[in-house]
Amino acid sequence: MTVQLNHTIVAAHDKHASARFLADILGLKMSPQYGPFIPVEIPNGVTLDYLDSPGDITPQHYAFLVSEEDFDTIFARIREAGLTYWADPYHRRPGEINHNDGGRGAYFDDPNGHNLEILTRPYGSGS
């Protein structure tokens, strides 16, 4: 059996601004609006479909596995944007990155409070 994640809907107060934020930080492109969605396609074919949502938004977690080189580029964008970042998902270690499994990782929030993560090694893959 073959099962692949194809897309997920990301709740946003401003779908255009939120999709632009992710695309700019990760160095990706926004796709044209499709129905009520603004898609951002990740290189593995999964799309994050941003949707305007009235009221409170329940923060979700989105983790992006990146190369060491891409980590440097993305992390530089995070710092240039003046974003607060953490080494942990609980936001207890501000201004730090982690070295889990022999790689590097950092957490930061998007404009809607979603907890975004970049990491260079999948959890459980190394030392």
mmCIF file with all atom_site columns, C-alpha atoms in Angstrom:
data_model
loop_
_atom_site.group_PDB
_atom_site.id
_atom_site.type_symbol
_atom_site.label_atom_id
_atom_site.label_alt_id
_atom_site.label_comp_id
_atom_site.label_asym_id
_atom_site.label_entity_id
_atom_site.label_seq_id
_atom_site.pdbx_PDB_ins_code
_atom_site.Cartn_x
_atom_site.Cartn_y
_atom_site.Cartn_z
_atom_site.occupancy
_atom_site.B_iso_or_equiv
_atom_site.pdbx_formal_charge
_atom_site.auth_seq_id
_atom_site.auth_comp_id
_atom_site.auth_asym_id
_atom_site.auth_atom_id
_atom_site.pdbx_PDB_model_num
ATOM 1   C CA . MET A 1 1   ? 0.000   0.000  0.000  1.00 0.00 ? 1   MET A CA 1
ATOM 2   C CA . THR A 1 2   ? 1.270   3.487  -0.843 1.00 0.00 ? 2   THR A CA 1
ATOM 3   C CA . VAL A 1 3   ? 0.134   6.355  1.343  1.00 0.00 ? 3   VAL A CA 1
ATOM 4   C CA . GLN A 1 4   ? 1.491   9.876  0.991  1.00 0.00 ? 4   GLN A CA 1
ATOM 5   C CA . LEU A 1 5   ? 0.482   13.137 2.582  1.00 0.00 ? 5   LEU A CA 1
ATOM 6   C CA . ASN A 1 6   ? -0.754  15.358 -0.261 1.00 0.00 ? 6   ASN A CA 1
ATOM 7   C CA . HIS A 1 7   ? -1.856  18.568 1.468  1.00 0.00 ? 7   HIS A CA 1
ATOM 8   C CA . THR A 1 8   ? -3.064  20.035 4.701  1.00 0.00 ? 8   THR A CA 1
ATOM 9   C CA . ILE A 1 9   ? -5.079  23.164 5.452  1.00 0.00 ? 9   ILE A CA 1
ATOM 10  C CA . VAL A 1 10  ? -3.392  25.861 7.522  1.00 0.00 ? 10  VAL A CA 1
ATOM 11  C CA . ALA A 1 11  ? -5.737  28.262 9.320  1.00 0.00 ? 11  ALA A CA 1
ATOM 12  C CA . ALA A 1 12  ? -4.738  31.912 9.037  1.00 0.00 ? 12  ALA A CA 1
ATOM 13  C CA . HIS A 1 13  ? -6.082  35.361 9.839  1.00 0.00 ? 13  HIS A CA 1
ATOM 14  C CA . ASP A 1 14  ? -4.688  36.565 6.481  1.00 0.00 ? 14  ASP A CA 1
ATOM 15  C CA . LYS A 1 15  ? -4.027  33.672 4.107  1.00 0.00 ? 15  LYS A CA 1
ATOM 16  C CA . HIS A 1 16  ? -2.013  35.784 1.657  1.00 0.00 ? 16  HIS A CA 1
ATOM 17  C CA . ALA A 1 17  ? 0.296   37.251 4.309  1.00 0.00 ? 17  ALA A CA 1
ATOM 18  C CA . SER A 1 18  ? 0.726   33.910 6.067  1.00 0.00 ? 18  SER A CA 1
ATOM 19  C CA . ALA A 1 19  ? 1.534   32.019 2.869  1.00 0.00 ? 19  ALA A CA 1
ATOM 20  C CA . ARG A 1 20  ? 3.966   34.794 1.885  1.00 0.00 ? 20  ARG A CA 1
ATOM 21  C CA . PHE A 1 21  ? 5.647   34.571 5.332  1.00 0.00 ? 21  PHE A CA 1
ATOM 22  C CA . LEU A 1 22  ? 6.302   30.828 4.965  1.00 0.00 ? 22  LEU A CA 1
ATOM 23  C CA . ALA A 1 23  ? 7.355   31.091 1.328  1.00 0.00 ? 23  ALA A CA 1
ATOM 24  C CA . ASP A 1 24  ? 9.781   33.916 2.082  1.00 0.00 ? 24  ASP A CA 1
ATOM 25  C CA . ILE A 1 25  ? 11.354  32.266 5.137  1.00 0.00 ? 25  ILE A CA 1
ATOM 26  C CA . LEU A 1 26  ? 11.770  28.852 3.471  1.00 0.00 ? 26  LEU A CA 1
ATOM 27  C CA . GLY A 1 27  ? 12.662  30.232 0.030  1.00 0.00 ? 27  GLY A CA 1
ATOM 28  C CA . LEU A 1 28  ? 9.614   28.699 -1.651 1.00 0.00 ? 28  LEU A CA 1
ATOM 29  C CA . LYS A 1 29  ? 6.976   30.010 -4.046 1.00 0.00 ? 29  LYS A CA 1
ATOM 30  C CA . MET A 1 30  ? 3.326   30.622 -3.428 1.00 0.00 ? 30  MET A CA 1
ATOM 31  C CA . SER A 1 31  ? 1.028   29.026 -5.979 1.00 0.00 ? 31  SER A CA 1
ATOM 32  C CA . PRO A 1 32  ? -1.940  30.884 -7.466 1.00 0.00 ? 32  PRO A CA 1
ATOM 33  C CA . GLN A 1 33  ? -5.092  30.864 -5.393 1.00 0.00 ? 33  GLN A CA 1
ATOM 34  C CA . TYR A 1 34  ? -7.060  27.636 -5.769 1.00 0.00 ? 34  TYR A CA 1
ATOM 35  C CA . GLY A 1 35  ? -10.646 28.011 -4.586 1.00 0.00 ? 35  GLY A CA 1
ATOM 36  C CA . PRO A 1 36  ? -10.443 29.579 -1.122 1.00 0.00 ? 36  PRO A CA 1
ATOM 37  C CA . PHE A 1 37  ? -6.814  28.434 -0.625 1.00 0.00 ? 37  PHE A CA 1
ATOM 38  C CA . ILE A 1 38  ? -3.363  29.936 -1.131 1.00 0.00 ? 38  ILE A CA 1
ATOM 39  C CA . PRO A 1 39  ? -1.054  26.926 -1.567 1.00 0.00 ? 39  PRO A CA 1
ATOM 40  C CA . VAL A 1 40  ? 2.640   26.801 -0.740 1.00 0.00 ? 40  VAL A CA 1
ATOM 41  C CA . GLU A 1 41  ? 4.175   23.677 -2.241 1.00 0.00 ? 41  GLU A CA 1
ATOM 42  C CA . ILE A 1 42  ? 6.994   21.969 -0.387 1.00 0.00 ? 42  ILE A CA 1
ATOM 43  C CA . PRO A 1 43  ? 9.612   20.310 -2.659 1.00 0.00 ? 43  PRO A CA 1
ATOM 44  C CA . ASN A 1 44  ? 8.412   16.801 -1.724 1.00 0.00 ? 44  ASN A CA 1
ATOM 45  C CA . GLY A 1 45  ? 5.023   17.563 -3.311 1.00 0.00 ? 45  GLY A CA 1
ATOM 46  C CA . VAL A 1 46  ? 3.014   18.301 -0.156 1.00 0.00 ? 46  VAL A CA 1
ATOM 47  C CA . THR A 1 47  ? 1.139   21.594 -0.173 1.00 0.00 ? 47  THR A CA 1
ATOM 48  C CA . LEU A 1 48  ? 0.211   23.747 2.777  1.00 0.00 ? 48  LEU A CA 1
ATOM 49  C CA . ASP A 1 49  ? -3.104  25.299 1.767  1.00 0.00 ? 49  ASP A CA 1
ATOM 50  C CA . TYR A 1 50  ? -3.667  28.558 3.646  1.00 0.00 ? 50  TYR A CA 1
ATOM 51  C CA . LEU A 1 51  ? -7.283  29.394 4.414  1.00 0.00 ? 51  LEU A CA 1
ATOM 52  C CA . ASP A 1 52  ? -8.710  32.525 6.042  1.00 0.00 ? 52  ASP A CA 1
ATOM 53  C CA . SER A 1 53  ? -10.253 31.537 9.357  1.00 0.00 ? 53  SER A CA 1
ATOM 54  C CA . PRO A 1 54  ? -12.296 33.914 11.480 1.00 0.00 ? 54  PRO A CA 1
ATOM 55  C CA . GLY A 1 55  ? -11.874 33.890 15.242 1.00 0.00 ? 55  GLY A CA 1
ATOM 56  C CA . ASP A 1 56  ? -9.250  32.142 17.288 1.00 0.00 ? 56  ASP A CA 1
ATOM 57  C CA . ILE A 1 57  ? -6.726  29.860 15.607 1.00 0.00 ? 57  ILE A CA 1
ATOM 58  C CA . THR A 1 58  ? -5.486  26.754 17.368 1.00 0.00 ? 58  THR A CA 1
ATOM 59  C CA . PRO A 1 59  ? -1.706  26.701 16.868 1.00 0.00 ? 59  PRO A CA 1
ATOM 60  C CA . GLN A 1 60  ? -0.369  23.687 15.009 1.00 0.00 ? 60  GLN A CA 1
ATOM 61  C CA . HIS A 1 61  ? 3.186   22.389 14.530 1.00 0.00 ? 61  HIS A CA 1
ATOM 62  C CA . TYR A 1 62  ? 4.809   22.130 11.104 1.00 0.00 ? 62  TYR A CA 1
ATOM 63  C CA . ALA A 1 63  ? 8.342   20.701 10.838 1.00 0.00 ? 63  ALA A CA 1
ATOM 64  C CA . PHE A 1 64  ? 10.508  21.023 7.733  1.00 0.00 ? 64  PHE A CA 1
ATOM 65  C CA . LEU A 1 65  ? 13.459  18.699 7.124  1.00 0.00 ? 65  LEU A CA 1
ATOM 66  C CA . VAL A 1 66  ? 16.166  20.710 5.361  1.00 0.00 ? 66  VAL A CA 1
ATOM 67  C CA . SER A 1 67  ? 19.778  20.222 4.298  1.00 0.00 ? 67  SER A CA 1
ATOM 68  C CA . GLU A 1 68  ? 22.631  21.703 6.322  1.00 0.00 ? 68  GLU A CA 1
ATOM 69  C CA . GLU A 1 69  ? 23.132  24.364 3.637  1.00 0.00 ? 69  GLU A CA 1
ATOM 70  C CA . ASP A 1 70  ? 19.420  25.213 3.539  1.00 0.00 ? 70  ASP A CA 1
ATOM 71  C CA . PHE A 1 71  ? 19.375  25.409 7.342  1.00 0.00 ? 71  PHE A CA 1
ATOM 72  C CA . ASP A 1 72  ? 22.047  28.115 7.194  1.00 0.00 ? 72  ASP A CA 1
ATOM 73  C CA . THR A 1 73  ? 20.107  30.074 4.568  1.00 0.00 ? 73  THR A CA 1
ATOM 74  C CA . ILE A 1 74  ? 16.729  29.749 6.306  1.00 0.00 ? 74  ILE A CA 1
ATOM 75  C CA . PHE A 1 75  ? 18.180  30.461 9.739  1.00 0.00 ? 75  PHE A CA 1
ATOM 76  C CA . ALA A 1 76  ? 19.794  33.625 8.354  1.00 0.00 ? 76  ALA A CA 1
ATOM 77  C CA . ARG A 1 77  ? 16.354  34.721 7.090  1.00 0.00 ? 77  ARG A CA 1
ATOM 78  C CA . ILE A 1 78  ? 14.840  34.048 10.532 1.00 0.00 ? 78  ILE A CA 1
ATOM 79  C CA . ARG A 1 79  ? 17.493  36.204 12.179 1.00 0.00 ? 79  ARG A CA 1
ATOM 80  C CA . GLU A 1 80  ? 17.288  38.938 9.518  1.00 0.00 ? 80  GLU A CA 1
ATOM 81  C CA . ALA A 1 81  ? 13.525  39.110 10.067 1.00 0.00 ? 81  ALA A CA 1
ATOM 82  C CA . GLY A 1 82  ? 14.130  39.634 13.787 1.00 0.00 ? 82  GLY A CA 1
ATOM 83  C CA . LEU A 1 83  ? 12.088  36.562 14.694 1.00 0.00 ? 83  LEU A CA 1
ATOM 84  C CA . THR A 1 84  ? 12.429  34.975 18.103 1.00 0.00 ? 84  THR A CA 1
ATOM 85  C CA . TYR A 1 85  ? 13.596  31.380 17.830 1.00 0.00 ? 85  TYR A CA 1
ATOM 86  C CA . TRP A 1 86  ? 14.014  28.557 20.294 1.00 0.00 ? 86  TRP A CA 1
ATOM 87  C CA . ALA A 1 87  ? 15.912  25.286 20.584 1.00 0.00 ? 87  ALA A CA 1
ATOM 88  C CA . ASP A 1 88  ? 12.843  23.466 21.870 1.00 0.00 ? 88  ASP A CA 1
ATOM 89  C CA . PRO A 1 89  ? 9.127   23.145 21.091 1.00 0.00 ? 89  PRO A CA 1
ATOM 90  C CA . TYR A 1 90  ? 8.138   24.487 24.517 1.00 0.00 ? 90  TYR A CA 1
ATOM 91  C CA . HIS A 1 91  ? 9.966   27.789 23.882 1.00 0.00 ? 91  HIS A CA 1
ATOM 92  C CA . ARG A 1 92  ? 12.089  27.403 27.022 1.00 0.00 ? 92  ARG A CA 1
ATOM 93  C CA . ARG A 1 93  ? 15.468  27.962 25.313 1.00 0.00 ? 93  ARG A CA 1
ATOM 94  C CA . PRO A 1 94  ? 15.206  31.271 23.417 1.00 0.00 ? 94  PRO A CA 1
ATOM 95  C CA . GLY A 1 95  ? 18.003  32.395 21.134 1.00 0.00 ? 95  GLY A CA 1
ATOM 96  C CA . GLU A 1 96  ? 19.414  28.860 20.833 1.00 0.00 ? 96  GLU A CA 1
ATOM 97  C CA . ILE A 1 97  ? 19.325  26.040 18.298 1.00 0.00 ? 97  ILE A CA 1
ATOM 98  C CA . ASN A 1 98  ? 19.395  22.351 19.151 1.00 0.00 ? 98  ASN A CA 1
ATOM 99  C CA . HIS A 1 99  ? 21.761  19.620 17.973 1.00 0.00 ? 99  HIS A CA 1
ATOM 100 C CA . ASN A 1 100 ? 19.385  16.674 18.256 1.00 0.00 ? 100 ASN A CA 1
ATOM 101 C CA . ASP A 1 101 ? 20.499  13.472 16.534 1.00 0.00 ? 101 ASP A CA 1
ATOM 102 C CA . GLY A 1 102 ? 23.763  15.128 15.476 1.00 0.00 ? 102 GLY A CA 1
ATOM 103 C CA . GLY A 1 103 ? 21.977  17.747 13.374 1.00 0.00 ? 103 GLY A CA 1
ATOM 104 C CA . ARG A 1 104 ? 20.586  21.207 13.978 1.00 0.00 ? 104 ARG A CA 1
ATOM 105 C CA . GLY A 1 105 ? 17.090  22.450 14.661 1.00 0.00 ? 105 GLY A CA 1
ATOM 106 C CA . ALA A 1 106 ? 15.214  25.614 15.552 1.00 0.00 ? 106 ALA A CA 1
ATOM 107 C CA . TYR A 1 107 ? 11.617  26.567 16.286 1.00 0.00 ? 107 TYR A CA 1
ATOM 108 C CA . PHE A 1 108 ? 9.896   29.844 15.438 1.00 0.00 ? 108 PHE A CA 1
ATOM 109 C CA . ASP A 1 109 ? 6.328   31.094 15.230 1.00 0.00 ? 109 ASP A CA 1
ATOM 110 C CA . ASP A 1 110 ? 4.412   32.271 12.200 1.00 0.00 ? 110 ASP A CA 1
ATOM 111 C CA . PRO A 1 111 ? 2.068   35.291 12.347 1.00 0.00 ? 111 PRO A CA 1
ATOM 112 C CA . ASN A 1 112 ? -0.839  33.054 13.479 1.00 0.00 ? 112 ASN A CA 1
ATOM 113 C CA . GLY A 1 113 ? 1.057   31.389 16.317 1.00 0.00 ? 113 GLY A CA 1
ATOM 114 C CA . HIS A 1 114 ? 1.758   28.156 14.451 1.00 0.00 ? 114 HIS A CA 1
ATOM 115 C CA . ASN A 1 115 ? 4.963   26.574 15.758 1.00 0.00 ? 115 ASN A CA 1
ATOM 116 C CA . LEU A 1 116 ? 7.318   26.084 12.795 1.00 0.00 ? 116 LEU A CA 1
ATOM 117 C CA . GLU A 1 117 ? 10.479  24.007 12.936 1.00 0.00 ? 117 GLU A CA 1
ATOM 118 C CA . ILE A 1 118 ? 13.477  23.505 10.696 1.00 0.00 ? 118 ILE A CA 1
ATOM 119 C CA . LEU A 1 119 ? 15.693  20.479 11.330 1.00 0.00 ? 119 LEU A CA 1
ATOM 120 C CA . THR A 1 120 ? 18.550  18.797 9.511  1.00 0.00 ? 120 THR A CA 1
ATOM 121 C CA . ARG A 1 121 ? 18.143  15.263 10.871 1.00 0.00 ? 121 ARG A CA 1
ATOM 122 C CA . PRO A 1 122 ? 14.902  13.352 11.449 1.00 0.00 ? 122 PRO A CA 1
ATOM 123 C CA . TYR A 1 123 ? 14.247  12.561 15.087 1.00 0.00 ? 123 TYR A CA 1
ATOM 124 C CA . GLY A 1 124 ? 15.776  9.244  16.128 1.00 0.00 ? 124 GLY A CA 1
ATOM 125 C CA . SER A 1 125 ? 18.142  9.151  13.150 1.00 0.00 ? 125 SER A CA 1
ATOM 126 C CA . GLY A 1 126 ? 21.477  9.802  14.822 1.00 0.00 ? 126 GLY A CA 1
ATOM 127 C CA . SER A 1 127 ? 23.504  10.148 17.955 1.00 0.00 ? 127 SER A CA 1
#
